[in-house]
PDB file of C-alpha atoms in Angstrom:
ATOM      1  CA  MET A   1      15.303  -7.038 -35.163  1.00  0.00           C
ATOM      2  CA  ILE A   2      11.686  -6.308 -35.985  1.00  0.00           C
ATOM      3  CA  GLY A   3      12.249  -7.637 -39.506  1.00  0.00           C
ATOM      4  CA  ASP A   4      13.193 -11.059 -38.144  1.00  0.00           C
ATOM      5  CA  VAL A   5       9.971 -11.190 -36.164  1.00  0.00           C
ATOM      6  CA  ALA A   6       7.969 -10.186 -39.238  1.00  0.00           C
ATOM      7  CA  GLN A   7       9.637 -12.851 -41.399  1.00  0.00           C
ATOM      8  CA  LEU A   8       9.074 -15.641 -38.855  1.00  0.00           C
ATOM      9  CA  ALA A   9       5.433 -14.640 -38.343  1.00  0.00           C
ATOM     10  CA  GLY A  10       4.814 -14.158 -42.073  1.00  0.00           C
ATOM     11  CA  VAL A  11       3.610 -10.576 -41.704  1.00  0.00           C
ATOM     12  CA  SER A  12       4.879  -7.089 -42.502  1.00  0.00           C
ATOM     13  CA  ASN A  13       7.050  -4.940 -40.263  1.00  0.00           C
ATOM     14  CA  GLN A  14       4.089  -2.600 -39.899  1.00  0.00           C
ATOM     15  CA  THR A  15       1.923  -5.404 -38.531  1.00  0.00           C
ATOM     16  CA  VAL A  16       4.576  -6.293 -35.941  1.00  0.00           C
ATOM     17  CA  SER A  17       4.695  -2.634 -34.941  1.00  0.00           C
ATOM     18  CA  ARG A  18       0.918  -2.572 -34.544  1.00  0.00           C
ATOM     19  CA  VAL A  19       1.022  -5.617 -32.276  1.00  0.00           C
ATOM     20  CA  LEU A  20       3.789  -4.092 -30.159  1.00  0.00           C
ATOM     21  CA  ASN A  21       1.761  -0.918 -29.761  1.00  0.00           C
ATOM     22  CA  ASP A  22      -1.529  -2.708 -28.965  1.00  0.00           C
ATOM     23  CA  HIS A  23      -3.235  -1.443 -32.099  1.00  0.00           C
ATOM     24  CA  PRO A  24      -6.849  -2.673 -32.169  1.00  0.00           C
ATOM     25  CA  ASN A  25      -6.960  -3.344 -35.922  1.00  0.00           C
ATOM     26  CA  VAL A  26      -5.028  -6.614 -35.830  1.00  0.00           C
ATOM     27  CA  ARG A  27      -6.723 -10.008 -36.216  1.00  0.00           C
ATOM     28  CA  SER A  28      -6.386 -12.247 -33.167  1.00  0.00           C
ATOM     29  CA  ASP A  29      -4.711 -15.094 -35.086  1.00  0.00           C
ATOM     30  CA  THR A  30      -2.207 -12.653 -36.601  1.00  0.00           C
ATOM     31  CA  ARG A  31      -1.505 -11.151 -33.179  1.00  0.00           C
ATOM     32  CA  ASP A  32      -0.902 -14.657 -31.780  1.00  0.00           C
ATOM     33  CA  ARG A  33       1.579 -15.481 -34.576  1.00  0.00           C
ATOM     34  CA  VAL A  34       3.513 -12.269 -33.966  1.00  0.00           C
ATOM     35  CA  LEU A  35       3.630 -12.802 -30.195  1.00  0.00           C
ATOM     36  CA  ASP A  36       4.762 -16.389 -30.704  1.00  0.00           C
ATOM     37  CA  ALA A  37       7.563 -15.185 -33.013  1.00  0.00           C
ATOM     38  CA  ILE A  38       8.588 -12.600 -30.418  1.00  0.00           C
ATOM     39  CA  ARG A  39       8.852 -15.341 -27.802  1.00  0.00           C
ATOM     40  CA  GLN A  40      10.810 -17.674 -30.082  1.00  0.00           C
ATOM     41  CA  LEU A  41      13.331 -14.963 -30.997  1.00  0.00           C
ATOM     42  CA  ASN A  42      13.420 -13.514 -27.456  1.00  0.00           C
ATOM     43  CA  TYR A  43      12.858 -10.137 -29.082  1.00  0.00           C
ATOM     44  CA  ARG A  44      12.981  -7.040 -26.878  1.00  0.00           C
ATOM     45  CA  PRO A  45      11.403  -3.952 -28.458  1.00  0.00           C
ATOM     46  CA  ASN A  46      13.119  -0.601 -28.324  1.00  0.00           C
ATOM     47  CA  LEU A  47      11.087   1.133 -25.632  1.00  0.00           C
ATOM     48  CA  MET A  48      12.099   4.621 -26.682  1.00  0.00           C
ATOM     49  CA  ALA A  49      11.034   3.898 -30.260  1.00  0.00           C
ATOM     50  CA  ARG A  50       7.672   2.647 -29.022  1.00  0.00           C
ATOM     51  CA  GLY A  51       7.285   5.833 -27.048  1.00  0.00           C
ATOM     52  CA  LEU A  52       7.848   7.923 -30.153  1.00  0.00           C
ATOM     53  CA  VAL A  53       5.208   5.953 -32.068  1.00  0.00           C
ATOM     54  CA  ARG A  54       2.715   6.504 -29.270  1.00  0.00           C
ATOM     55  CA  GLN A  55       3.807  10.105 -28.732  1.00  0.00           C
ATOM     56  CA  ARG A  56       4.757   9.082 -25.204  1.00  0.00           C
ATOM     57  CA  SER A  57       8.019   7.870 -23.742  1.00  0.00           C
ATOM     58  CA  HIS A  58       8.204   4.399 -22.235  1.00  0.00           C
ATOM     59  CA  LEU A  59      10.894   5.492 -19.834  1.00  0.00           C
ATOM     60  CA  ILE A  60      10.522   6.125 -16.114  1.00  0.00           C
ATOM     61  CA  GLY A  61      12.912   8.592 -14.540  1.00  0.00           C
ATOM     62  CA  VAL A  62      14.204   7.962 -11.029  1.00  0.00           C
ATOM     63  CA  VAL A  63      15.991  10.570  -8.927  1.00  0.00           C
ATOM     64  CA  SER A  64      17.478   9.128  -5.753  1.00  0.00           C
ATOM     65  CA  PHE A  65      19.964   9.884  -2.998  1.00  0.00           C
ATOM     66  CA  ASP A  66      22.015   7.387  -0.973  1.00  0.00           C
ATOM     67  CA  THR A  67      21.810   4.593  -3.529  1.00  0.00           C
ATOM     68  CA  VAL A  68      24.541   2.666  -1.679  1.00  0.00           C
ATOM     69  CA  LEU A  69      22.403   2.411   1.476  1.00  0.00           C
ATOM     70  CA  PHE A  70      20.287  -0.711   1.905  1.00  0.00           C
ATOM     71  CA  GLY A  71      16.876   0.989   1.922  1.00  0.00           C
ATOM     72  CA  PRO A  72      17.228   3.181  -1.187  1.00  0.00           C
ATOM     73  CA  ALA A  73      19.102   0.425  -3.057  1.00  0.00           C
ATOM     74  CA  SER A  74      16.333  -2.090  -2.308  1.00  0.00           C
ATOM     75  CA  THR A  75      13.706   0.439  -3.369  1.00  0.00           C
ATOM     76  CA  LEU A  76      15.506   0.848  -6.699  1.00  0.00           C
ATOM     77  CA  VAL A  77      15.418  -2.927  -7.195  1.00  0.00           C
ATOM     78  CA  GLY A  78      11.647  -2.852  -6.738  1.00  0.00           C
ATOM     79  CA  ILE A  79      11.318   0.102  -9.116  1.00  0.00           C
ATOM     80  CA  GLY A  80      13.379  -1.668 -11.779  1.00  0.00           C
ATOM     81  CA  ARG A  81      11.459  -4.930 -11.594  1.00  0.00           C
ATOM     82  CA  ALA A  82       8.053  -3.259 -11.576  1.00  0.00           C
ATOM     83  CA  SER A  83       9.014  -0.999 -14.479  1.00  0.00           C
ATOM     84  CA  ARG A  84       9.943  -4.005 -16.597  1.00  0.00           C
ATOM     85  CA  ASP A  85       6.664  -5.689 -15.682  1.00  0.00           C
ATOM     86  CA  HIS A  86       4.790  -2.623 -16.918  1.00  0.00           C
ATOM     87  CA  GLY A  87       6.843  -2.407 -20.126  1.00  0.00           C
ATOM     88  CA  TYR A  88       8.951   0.596 -19.137  1.00  0.00           C
ATOM     89  CA  GLY A  89      12.655   1.227 -19.109  1.00  0.00           C
ATOM     90  CA  VAL A  90      14.329   3.096 -16.243  1.00  0.00           C
ATOM     91  CA  THR A  91      16.849   5.919 -16.169  1.00  0.00           C
ATOM     92  CA  ILE A  92      18.392   6.866 -12.813  1.00  0.00           C
ATOM     93  CA  VAL A  93      19.983  10.156 -11.814  1.00  0.00           C
ATOM     94  CA  THR A  94      21.742  10.633  -8.480  1.00  0.00           C
ATOM     95  CA  PRO A  95      22.382  14.260  -7.445  1.00  0.00           C
ATOM     96  CA  GLU A  96      25.982  15.027  -6.543  1.00  0.00           C
ATOM     97  CA  SER A  97      24.854  16.506  -3.224  1.00  0.00           C
ATOM     98  CA  SER A  98      21.709  17.551  -1.396  1.00  0.00           C
ATOM     99  CA  ASP A  99      22.101  21.262  -2.139  1.00  0.00           C
ATOM    100  CA  ARG A 100      19.456  23.094  -4.126  1.00  0.00           C
ATOM    101  CA  SER A 101      21.433  23.472  -7.353  1.00  0.00           C
ATOM    102  CA  SER A 102      22.442  19.788  -7.523  1.00  0.00           C
ATOM    103  CA  ILE A 103      18.853  18.667  -7.056  1.00  0.00           C
ATOM    104  CA  ALA A 104      17.573  21.141  -9.634  1.00  0.00           C
ATOM    105  CA  ASP A 105      20.211  19.922 -12.111  1.00  0.00           C
ATOM    106  CA  ALA A 106      19.202  16.305 -11.514  1.00  0.00           C
ATOM    107  CA  MET A 107      15.525  17.044 -12.115  1.00  0.00           C
ATOM    108  CA  ALA A 108      16.393  18.984 -15.269  1.00  0.00           C
ATOM    109  CA  THR A 109      18.465  16.028 -16.519  1.00  0.00           C
ATOM    110  CA  ILE A 110      15.556  13.644 -15.975  1.00  0.00           C
ATOM    111  CA  ALA A 111      13.050  16.009 -17.611  1.00  0.00           C
ATOM    112  CA  GLY A 112      15.371  16.401 -20.607  1.00  0.00           C
ATOM    113  CA  GLN A 113      15.105  12.680 -21.341  1.00  0.00           C
ATOM    114  CA  ALA A 114      11.396  12.977 -22.152  1.00  0.00           C
ATOM    115  CA  VAL A 115      10.411  10.506 -19.446  1.00  0.00           C
ATOM    116  CA  ALA A 116       6.800   9.438 -19.049  1.00  0.00           C
ATOM    117  CA  GLY A 117       6.986  10.228 -15.344  1.00  0.00           C
ATOM    118  CA  VAL A 118       9.315  10.444 -12.350  1.00  0.00           C
ATOM    119  CA  VAL A 119       9.766   8.495  -9.124  1.00  0.00           C
ATOM    120  CA  MET A 120      11.543  10.611  -6.520  1.00  0.00           C
ATOM    121  CA  VAL A 121      13.359   8.881  -3.644  1.00  0.00           C
ATOM    122  CA  PHE A 122      14.235  11.844  -1.415  1.00  0.00           C
ATOM    123  CA  PRO A 123      13.710  11.088   2.292  1.00  0.00           C
ATOM    124  CA  SER A 124      14.614  14.598   3.460  1.00  0.00           C
ATOM    125  CA  ARG A 125      12.358  17.639   3.649  1.00  0.00           C
ATOM    126  CA  ALA A 126      14.653  20.147   1.976  1.00  0.00           C
ATOM    127  CA  ALA A 127      15.544  17.840  -0.927  1.00  0.00           C
ATOM    128  CA  SER A 128      11.976  16.809  -1.690  1.00  0.00           C
ATOM    129  CA  ALA A 129      10.709  20.396  -1.624  1.00  0.00           C
ATOM    130  CA  THR A 130      13.436  21.525  -4.032  1.00  0.00           C
ATOM    131  CA  ALA A 131      12.778  18.602  -6.365  1.00  0.00           C
ATOM    132  CA  LEU A 132       9.056  19.332  -6.534  1.00  0.00           C
ATOM    133  CA  VAL A 133       9.533  22.914  -7.674  1.00  0.00           C
ATOM    134  CA  SER A 134      12.272  21.905 -10.152  1.00  0.00           C
ATOM    135  CA  LEU A 135      10.205  19.419 -12.151  1.00  0.00           C
ATOM    136  CA  PRO A 136       8.442  20.832 -15.243  1.00  0.00           C
ATOM    137  CA  GLU A 137       4.693  21.193 -14.895  1.00  0.00           C
ATOM    138  CA  GLY A 138       2.684  18.309 -16.285  1.00  0.00           C
ATOM    139  CA  VAL A 139       5.244  15.548 -15.635  1.00  0.00           C
ATOM    140  CA  PRO A 140       3.588  12.873 -13.441  1.00  0.00           C
ATOM    141  CA  LEU A 141       5.445  12.370 -10.171  1.00  0.00           C
ATOM    142  CA  VAL A 142       5.350   9.835  -7.342  1.00  0.00           C
ATOM    143  CA  ALA A 143       7.506  10.350  -4.256  1.00  0.00           C
ATOM    144  CA  VAL A 144       8.940   7.787  -1.868  1.00  0.00           C
ATOM    145  CA  GLU A 145       8.957   8.891   1.791  1.00  0.00           C
ATOM    146  CA  ALA A 146       8.177  12.541   1.025  1.00  0.00           C
ATOM    147  CA  ASP A 147       5.947  14.423   3.462  1.00  0.00           C
ATOM    148  CA  GLU A 148       4.539  16.877   0.954  1.00  0.00           C
ATOM    149  CA  ASP A 149       0.743  16.931   0.661  1.00  0.00           C
ATOM    150  CA  ILE A 150       0.736  17.944  -3.000  1.00  0.00           C
ATOM    151  CA  VAL A 151       2.158  14.783  -4.522  1.00  0.00           C
ATOM    152  CA  THR A 152       1.275  11.100  -4.644  1.00  0.00           C
ATOM    153  CA  SER A 153       3.602   9.198  -2.320  1.00  0.00           C
ATOM    154  CA  VAL A 154       4.418   5.730  -1.007  1.00  0.00           C
ATOM    155  CA  HIS A 155       5.890   5.194   2.454  1.00  0.00           C
ATOM    156  CA  ILE A 156       7.152   2.557   4.820  1.00  0.00           C
ATOM    157  CA  ASP A 157       5.194   2.989   8.048  1.00  0.00           C
ATOM    158  CA  GLN A 158       8.341   3.901   9.949  1.00  0.00           C
ATOM    159  CA  ALA A 159       6.553   4.819  13.169  1.00  0.00           C
ATOM    160  CA  ALA A 160       4.745   1.479  13.210  1.00  0.00           C
ATOM    161  CA  GLY A 161       8.068  -0.323  12.775  1.00  0.00           C
ATOM    162  CA  ALA A 162       9.571   1.592  15.686  1.00  0.00           C
ATOM    163  CA  ARG A 163       6.506   0.776  17.782  1.00  0.00           C
ATOM    164  CA  MET A 164       6.964  -2.943  17.021  1.00  0.00           C
ATOM    165  CA  ALA A 165      10.587  -2.772  18.158  1.00  0.00           C
ATOM    166  CA  VAL A 166       9.849  -0.925  21.407  1.00  0.00           C
ATOM    167  CA  GLU A 167       6.773  -2.985  22.279  1.00  0.00           C
ATOM    168  CA  HIS A 168       8.808  -6.177  21.804  1.00  0.00           C
ATOM    169  CA  LEU A 169      11.433  -4.971  24.275  1.00  0.00           C
ATOM    170  CA  LEU A 170       8.859  -3.737  26.793  1.00  0.00           C
ATOM    171  CA  TYR A 171       7.038  -7.078  26.546  1.00  0.00           C
ATOM    172  CA  LEU A 172      10.292  -8.818  27.458  1.00  0.00           C
ATOM    173  CA  GLY A 173      10.345  -6.785  30.674  1.00  0.00           C
ATOM    174  CA  HIS A 174      12.704  -3.856  29.992  1.00  0.00           C
ATOM    175  CA  GLU A 175      11.845  -0.672  31.866  1.00  0.00           C
ATOM    176  CA  THR A 176      12.768   1.598  28.979  1.00  0.00           C
ATOM    177  CA  VAL A 177      14.517   1.520  25.608  1.00  0.00           C
ATOM    178  CA  TRP A 178      17.402   3.699  24.439  1.00  0.00           C
ATOM    179  CA  HIS A 179      17.474   4.830  20.811  1.00  0.00           C
ATOM    180  CA  VAL A 180      20.320   5.423  18.356  1.00  0.00           C
ATOM    181  CA  SER A 181      18.763   7.478  15.568  1.00  0.00           C
ATOM    182  CA  GLY A 182      19.563   8.120  11.931  1.00  0.00           C
ATOM    183  CA  PRO A 183      20.477  11.597  10.592  1.00  0.00           C
ATOM    184  CA  ARG A 184      18.262  14.343  11.967  1.00  0.00           C
ATOM    185  CA  ASP A 185      17.323  15.717   8.526  1.00  0.00           C
ATOM    186  CA  ARG A 186      15.966  12.375   7.291  1.00  0.00           C
ATOM    187  CA  LEU A 187      12.205  11.894   7.300  1.00  0.00           C
ATOM    188  CA  ASP A 188      12.491   8.143   7.866  1.00  0.00           C
ATOM    189  CA  ALA A 189      14.890   8.611  10.782  1.00  0.00           C
ATOM    190  CA  GLN A 190      12.642  11.217  12.413  1.00  0.00           C
ATOM    191  CA  ALA A 191       9.567   9.011  11.984  1.00  0.00           C
ATOM    192  CA  ARG A 192      11.384   6.202  13.806  1.00  0.00           C
ATOM    193  CA  VAL A 193      12.285   8.602  16.621  1.00  0.00           C
ATOM    194  CA  ASP A 194       8.652   9.709  16.841  1.00  0.00           C
ATOM    195  CA  GLY A 195       7.398   6.125  16.925  1.00  0.00           C
ATOM    196  CA  TRP A 196       9.945   5.146  19.598  1.00  0.00           C
ATOM    197  CA  ARG A 197       9.086   8.083  21.835  1.00  0.00           C
ATOM    198  CA  ALA A 198       5.307   7.775  21.402  1.00  0.00           C
ATOM    199  CA  THR A 199       5.388   4.071  22.297  1.00  0.00           C
ATOM    200  CA  LEU A 200       7.364   4.704  25.484  1.00  0.00           C
ATOM    201  CA  GLU A 201       5.067   7.561  26.470  1.00  0.00           C
ATOM    202  CA  ALA A 202       1.954   5.456  25.821  1.00  0.00           C
ATOM    203  CA  ALA A 203       3.395   2.800  28.140  1.00  0.00           C
ATOM    204  CA  GLY A 204       4.101   5.378  30.843  1.00  0.00           C
ATOM    205  CA  ARG A 205       7.869   5.023  30.485  1.00  0.00           C
ATOM    206  CA  VAL A 206      10.517   7.728  30.461  1.00  0.00           C
ATOM    207  CA  ALA A 207      12.218   8.212  27.072  1.00  0.00           C
ATOM    208  CA  PRO A 208      16.000   8.551  27.463  1.00  0.00           C
ATOM    209  CA  PRO A 209      17.936  11.125  25.421  1.00  0.00           C
ATOM    210  CA  VAL A 210      18.278  10.234  21.739  1.00  0.00           C
ATOM    211  CA  ILE A 211      21.799   9.349  20.638  1.00  0.00           C
ATOM    212  CA  ALA A 212      22.300  10.630  17.083  1.00  0.00           C
ATOM    213  CA  GLY A 213      23.888   8.380  14.472  1.00  0.00           C
ATOM    214  CA  ASP A 214      24.355   8.636  10.710  1.00  0.00           C
ATOM    215  CA  TRP A 215      23.318   5.130   9.507  1.00  0.00           C
ATOM    216  CA  SER A 216      26.947   3.883   9.621  1.00  0.00           C
ATOM    217  CA  ALA A 217      28.321   1.040  11.730  1.00  0.00           C
ATOM    218  CA  GLU A 218      30.955   3.505  12.971  1.00  0.00           C
ATOM    219  CA  SER A 219      28.299   5.783  14.464  1.00  0.00           C
ATOM    220  CA  GLY A 220      26.654   2.776  16.096  1.00  0.00           C
ATOM    221  CA  TYR A 221      30.006   1.756  17.518  1.00  0.00           C
ATOM    222  CA  GLN A 222      30.552   5.203  19.033  1.00  0.00           C
ATOM    223  CA  ALA A 223      27.027   5.143  20.456  1.00  0.00           C
ATOM    224  CA  GLY A 224      27.745   1.737  21.963  1.00  0.00           C
ATOM    225  CA  LEU A 225      30.873   3.020  23.680  1.00  0.00           C
ATOM    226  CA  GLU A 226      28.817   5.853  25.174  1.00  0.00           C
ATOM    227  CA  LEU A 227      25.996   3.563  26.299  1.00  0.00           C
ATOM    228  CA  ALA A 228      28.466   1.111  27.840  1.00  0.00           C
ATOM    229  CA  GLU A 229      29.414   3.831  30.311  1.00  0.00           C
ATOM    230  CA  ARG A 230      25.820   4.538  31.349  1.00  0.00           C
ATOM    231  CA  PRO A 231      24.366   2.528  34.242  1.00  0.00           C
ATOM    232  CA  GLY A 232      21.035   0.781  33.838  1.00  0.00           C
ATOM    233  CA  VAL A 233      20.999   0.418  30.050  1.00  0.00           C
ATOM    234  CA  SER A 234      19.293  -2.899  29.280  1.00  0.00           C
ATOM    235  CA  ALA A 235      17.735  -2.363  25.812  1.00  0.00           C
ATOM    236  CA  VAL A 236      18.720  -0.387  22.716  1.00  0.00           C
ATOM    237  CA  PHE A 237      16.779   0.195  19.498  1.00  0.00           C
ATOM    238  CA  ALA A 238      19.087   1.153  16.625  1.00  0.00           C
ATOM    239  CA  ALA A 239      17.464   2.935  13.676  1.00  0.00           C
ATOM    240  CA  ASN A 240      19.166   0.587  11.215  1.00  0.00           C
ATOM    241  CA  ASP A 241      21.028  -2.723  11.249  1.00  0.00           C
ATOM    242  CA  HIS A 242      24.415  -1.246  10.389  1.00  0.00           C
ATOM    243  CA  MET A 243      24.346   0.885  13.526  1.00  0.00           C
ATOM    244  CA  ALA A 244      23.183  -2.171  15.475  1.00  0.00           C
ATOM    245  CA  LEU A 245      26.281  -3.980  14.202  1.00  0.00           C
ATOM    246  CA  GLY A 246      28.446  -1.176  15.587  1.00  0.00           C
ATOM    247  CA  LEU A 247      26.637  -1.436  18.921  1.00  0.00           C
ATOM    248  CA  LEU A 248      27.331  -5.170  19.104  1.00  0.00           C
ATOM    249  CA  ARG A 249      31.045  -4.568  18.477  1.00  0.00           C
ATOM    250  CA  ALA A 250      31.268  -1.859  21.152  1.00  0.00           C
ATOM    251  CA  PHE A 251      29.439  -3.957  23.750  1.00  0.00           C
ATOM    252  CA  HIS A 252      31.670  -6.942  22.978  1.00  0.00           C
ATOM    253  CA  GLU A 253      34.795  -4.845  23.478  1.00  0.00           C
ATOM    254  CA  ARG A 254      33.469  -3.566  26.801  1.00  0.00           C
ATOM    255  CA  GLY A 255      32.638  -7.056  28.007  1.00  0.00           C
ATOM    256  CA  ILE A 256      28.857  -6.496  27.897  1.00  0.00           C
ATOM    257  CA  ARG A 257      27.007  -9.625  26.836  1.00  0.00           C
ATOM    258  CA  VAL A 258      24.153  -9.430  24.310  1.00  0.00           C
ATOM    259  CA  PRO A 259      21.397 -10.315  25.065  1.00  0.00           C
ATOM    260  CA  GLU A 260      22.182 -11.469  28.620  1.00  0.00           C
ATOM    261  CA  GLU A 261      22.979  -7.941  29.823  1.00  0.00           C
ATOM    262  CA  VAL A 262      21.740  -5.671  27.020  1.00  0.00           C
ATOM    263  CA  SER A 263      19.190  -6.416  24.289  1.00  0.00           C
ATOM    264  CA  VAL A 264      19.765  -4.891  20.843  1.00  0.00           C
ATOM    265  CA  ILE A 265      17.212  -4.532  18.059  1.00  0.00           C
ATOM    266  CA  GLY A 266      17.720  -3.025  14.594  1.00  0.00           C
ATOM    267  CA  PHE A 267      15.733  -1.894  11.572  1.00  0.00           C
ATOM    268  CA  ASP A 268      15.966  -3.033   7.911  1.00  0.00           C
ATOM    269  CA  ASP A 269      16.710  -6.771   8.169  1.00  0.00           C
ATOM    270  CA  ILE A 270      19.709  -6.564   5.862  1.00  0.00           C
ATOM    271  CA  PRO A 271      20.767  -9.954   4.400  1.00  0.00           C
ATOM    272  CA  GLU A 272      23.598 -10.241   6.936  1.00  0.00           C
ATOM    273  CA  ALA A 273      21.407  -9.580  10.017  1.00  0.00           C
ATOM    274  CA  GLY A 274      20.819 -13.260  10.708  1.00  0.00           C
ATOM    275  CA  TYR A 275      24.592 -13.869  10.751  1.00  0.00           C
ATOM    276  CA  PHE A 276      25.542 -11.247  13.327  1.00  0.00           C
ATOM    277  CA  ILE A 277      26.774 -12.528  16.691  1.00  0.00           C
ATOM    278  CA  PRO A 278      24.210 -12.911  18.092  1.00  0.00           C
ATOM    279  CA  PRO A 279      21.718 -13.016  15.182  1.00  0.00           C
ATOM    280  CA  LEU A 280      19.937  -9.681  15.165  1.00  0.00           C
ATOM    281  CA  THR A 281      16.298  -9.133  16.087  1.00  0.00           C
ATOM    282  CA  THR A 282      15.139  -6.414  13.707  1.00  0.00           C
ATOM    283  CA  VAL A 283      12.247  -4.753  11.889  1.00  0.00           C
ATOM    284  CA  ARG A 284      11.841  -5.722   8.237  1.00  0.00           C
ATOM    285  CA  PRO A 285      10.448  -2.986   5.951  1.00  0.00           C
ATOM    286  CA  ASP A 286       9.575  -4.170   2.448  1.00  0.00           C
ATOM    287  CA  HIS A 287      11.558  -1.603   0.445  1.00  0.00           C
ATOM    288  CA  GLU A 288      11.058  -3.499  -2.808  1.00  0.00           C
ATOM    289  CA  GLU A 289       7.291  -3.392  -2.318  1.00  0.00           C
ATOM    290  CA  VAL A 290       7.532   0.388  -1.906  1.00  0.00           C
ATOM    291  CA  GLY A 291       9.338   0.553  -5.254  1.00  0.00           C
ATOM    292  CA  ARG A 292       6.732  -1.643  -6.912  1.00  0.00           C
ATOM    293  CA  ARG A 293       3.834   0.398  -5.572  1.00  0.00           C
ATOM    294  CA  ALA A 294       5.496   3.658  -6.567  1.00  0.00           C
ATOM    295  CA  VAL A 295       5.769   2.442 -10.166  1.00  0.00           C
ATOM    296  CA  ALA A 296       2.191   1.152 -10.186  1.00  0.00           C
ATOM    297  CA  SER A 297       0.941   4.536  -8.946  1.00  0.00           C
ATOM    298  CA  LEU A 298       3.048   6.376 -11.521  1.00  0.00           C
ATOM    299  CA  VAL A 299       1.825   4.221 -14.414  1.00  0.00           C
ATOM    300  CA  SER A 300      -1.767   4.886 -13.307  1.00  0.00           C
ATOM    301  CA  LEU A 301      -1.078   8.623 -13.339  1.00  0.00           C
ATOM    302  CA  VAL A 302       0.567   8.401 -16.770  1.00  0.00           C
ATOM    303  CA  ASP A 303      -2.421   6.471 -18.125  1.00  0.00           C
ATOM    304  CA  GLY A 304      -4.844   8.954 -16.607  1.00  0.00           C
ATOM    305  CA  GLN A 305      -6.241   6.341 -14.225  1.00  0.00           C
ATOM    306  CA  GLY A 306      -4.797   7.728 -10.996  1.00  0.00           C
ATOM    307  CA  ALA A 307      -6.851   8.344  -7.895  1.00  0.00           C
ATOM    308  CA  ALA A 308      -9.042  11.422  -7.708  1.00  0.00           C
ATOM    309  CA  ASP A 309      -6.785  12.679  -4.952  1.00  0.00           C
ATOM    310  CA  PRO A 310      -3.476  13.581  -6.663  1.00  0.00           C
ATOM    311  CA  ALA A 311      -1.733  13.628  -3.278  1.00  0.00           C
ATOM    312  CA  ALA A 312      -2.757  10.142  -2.158  1.00  0.00           C
ATOM    313  CA  HIS A 313      -0.476   8.536   0.433  1.00  0.00           C
ATOM    314  CA  GLU A 314       0.066   4.780   0.481  1.00  0.00           C
ATOM    315  CA  TRP A 315       1.629   2.964   3.421  1.00  0.00           C
ATOM    316  CA  VAL A 316       3.556  -0.324   3.526  1.00  0.00           C
ATOM    317  CA  MET A 317       3.635  -2.057   6.920  1.00  0.00           C
ATOM    318  CA  PRO A 318       6.897  -3.588   8.188  1.00  0.00           C
ATOM    319  CA  THR A 319       7.197  -6.811  10.190  1.00  0.00           C
ATOM    320  CA  LEU A 320       9.171  -7.769  13.305  1.00  0.00           C
ATOM    321  CA  ILE A 321      11.822 -10.471  12.855  1.00  0.00           C
ATOM    322  CA  ARG A 322      12.675 -12.134  16.175  1.00  0.00           C
ATOM    323  CA  ARG A 323      16.152 -13.556  16.569  1.00  0.00           C
ATOM    324  CA  THR A 324      18.445 -13.933  19.581  1.00  0.00           C
ATOM    325  CA  SER A 325      19.844 -10.440  20.232  1.00  0.00           C
ATOM    326  CA  THR A 326      16.881  -9.644  22.516  1.00  0.00           C
ATOM    327  CA  ALA A 327      15.899 -11.326  25.791  1.00  0.00           C
ATOM    328  CA  THR A 328      14.461 -10.605  29.216  1.00  0.00           C
ATOM    329  CA  PRO A 329      16.529  -8.053  31.182  1.00  0.00           C
ATOM    330  CA  PRO A 330      19.035  -9.183  33.822  1.00  0.00           C
ATOM    331  CA  ARG A 331      17.635  -9.554  37.319  1.00  0.00           C
TER     332      ARG A 331
END
């Protein structure tokens, strides 16, 4: 309690409150005593109460889909950690579906909590557009993976990650690379398709037909069964590691050895990727860094220190993780 801090520091409750709210009219030695008492008591101030004192909430609202998927879940971890570092609490709302009314309801719920600002994790065009028009005017907003040019946003460079995957396989000597994509309405999935196709075209290679998946291992498994029946397939880029896992299972069942006969590469570098059989070569996007940068951008907007361009786009580069699921093609 604030009274315990005041008693230990030998000051009034009002003085503790001034220290917590960075009031300038506090002597440095008094401030040090209060901060030392806070540390000794492991005191955690009520962030909502501080917001009321400052006439501004210390709560960041997050609206996100697919929170059980690795990418969005990892982004939320980064948002949570960065929010704590900046002295903010976090409230998360997940729309029941991607339809217009569910998204509008979610944005209204967030706005009703008097948040200082909102981070929107909506990697689909329709969802992000609906969310933007549903948020009350004047509420600072940062989007993750949105393609709108009217809002500050932070992105994984999905196309660059796809290029890394394809260039790695071409360097090994494969003539072309097949692709198992994510859902067609997802911005991140489409960016990976675009990066895959552009890299093949730049190398003068023919891009095979895209095989559509849905992020699940089951869809990767079905894609693997289809590819096992096609002659000449020597390399496959799966748009995420879960679909790559399904591919590995399908190839194993069909007696196709990885990587001796077919190389497989994924995207995400989930914690289990190094324990697949064989360990999976994959692209590692730093989802947590995206969450951290989104919060940093939002706090700057809330404090009035944001960039002159309110629709600034920030990009986070992925890295290629080489393991043993890729090799030179069979002779």
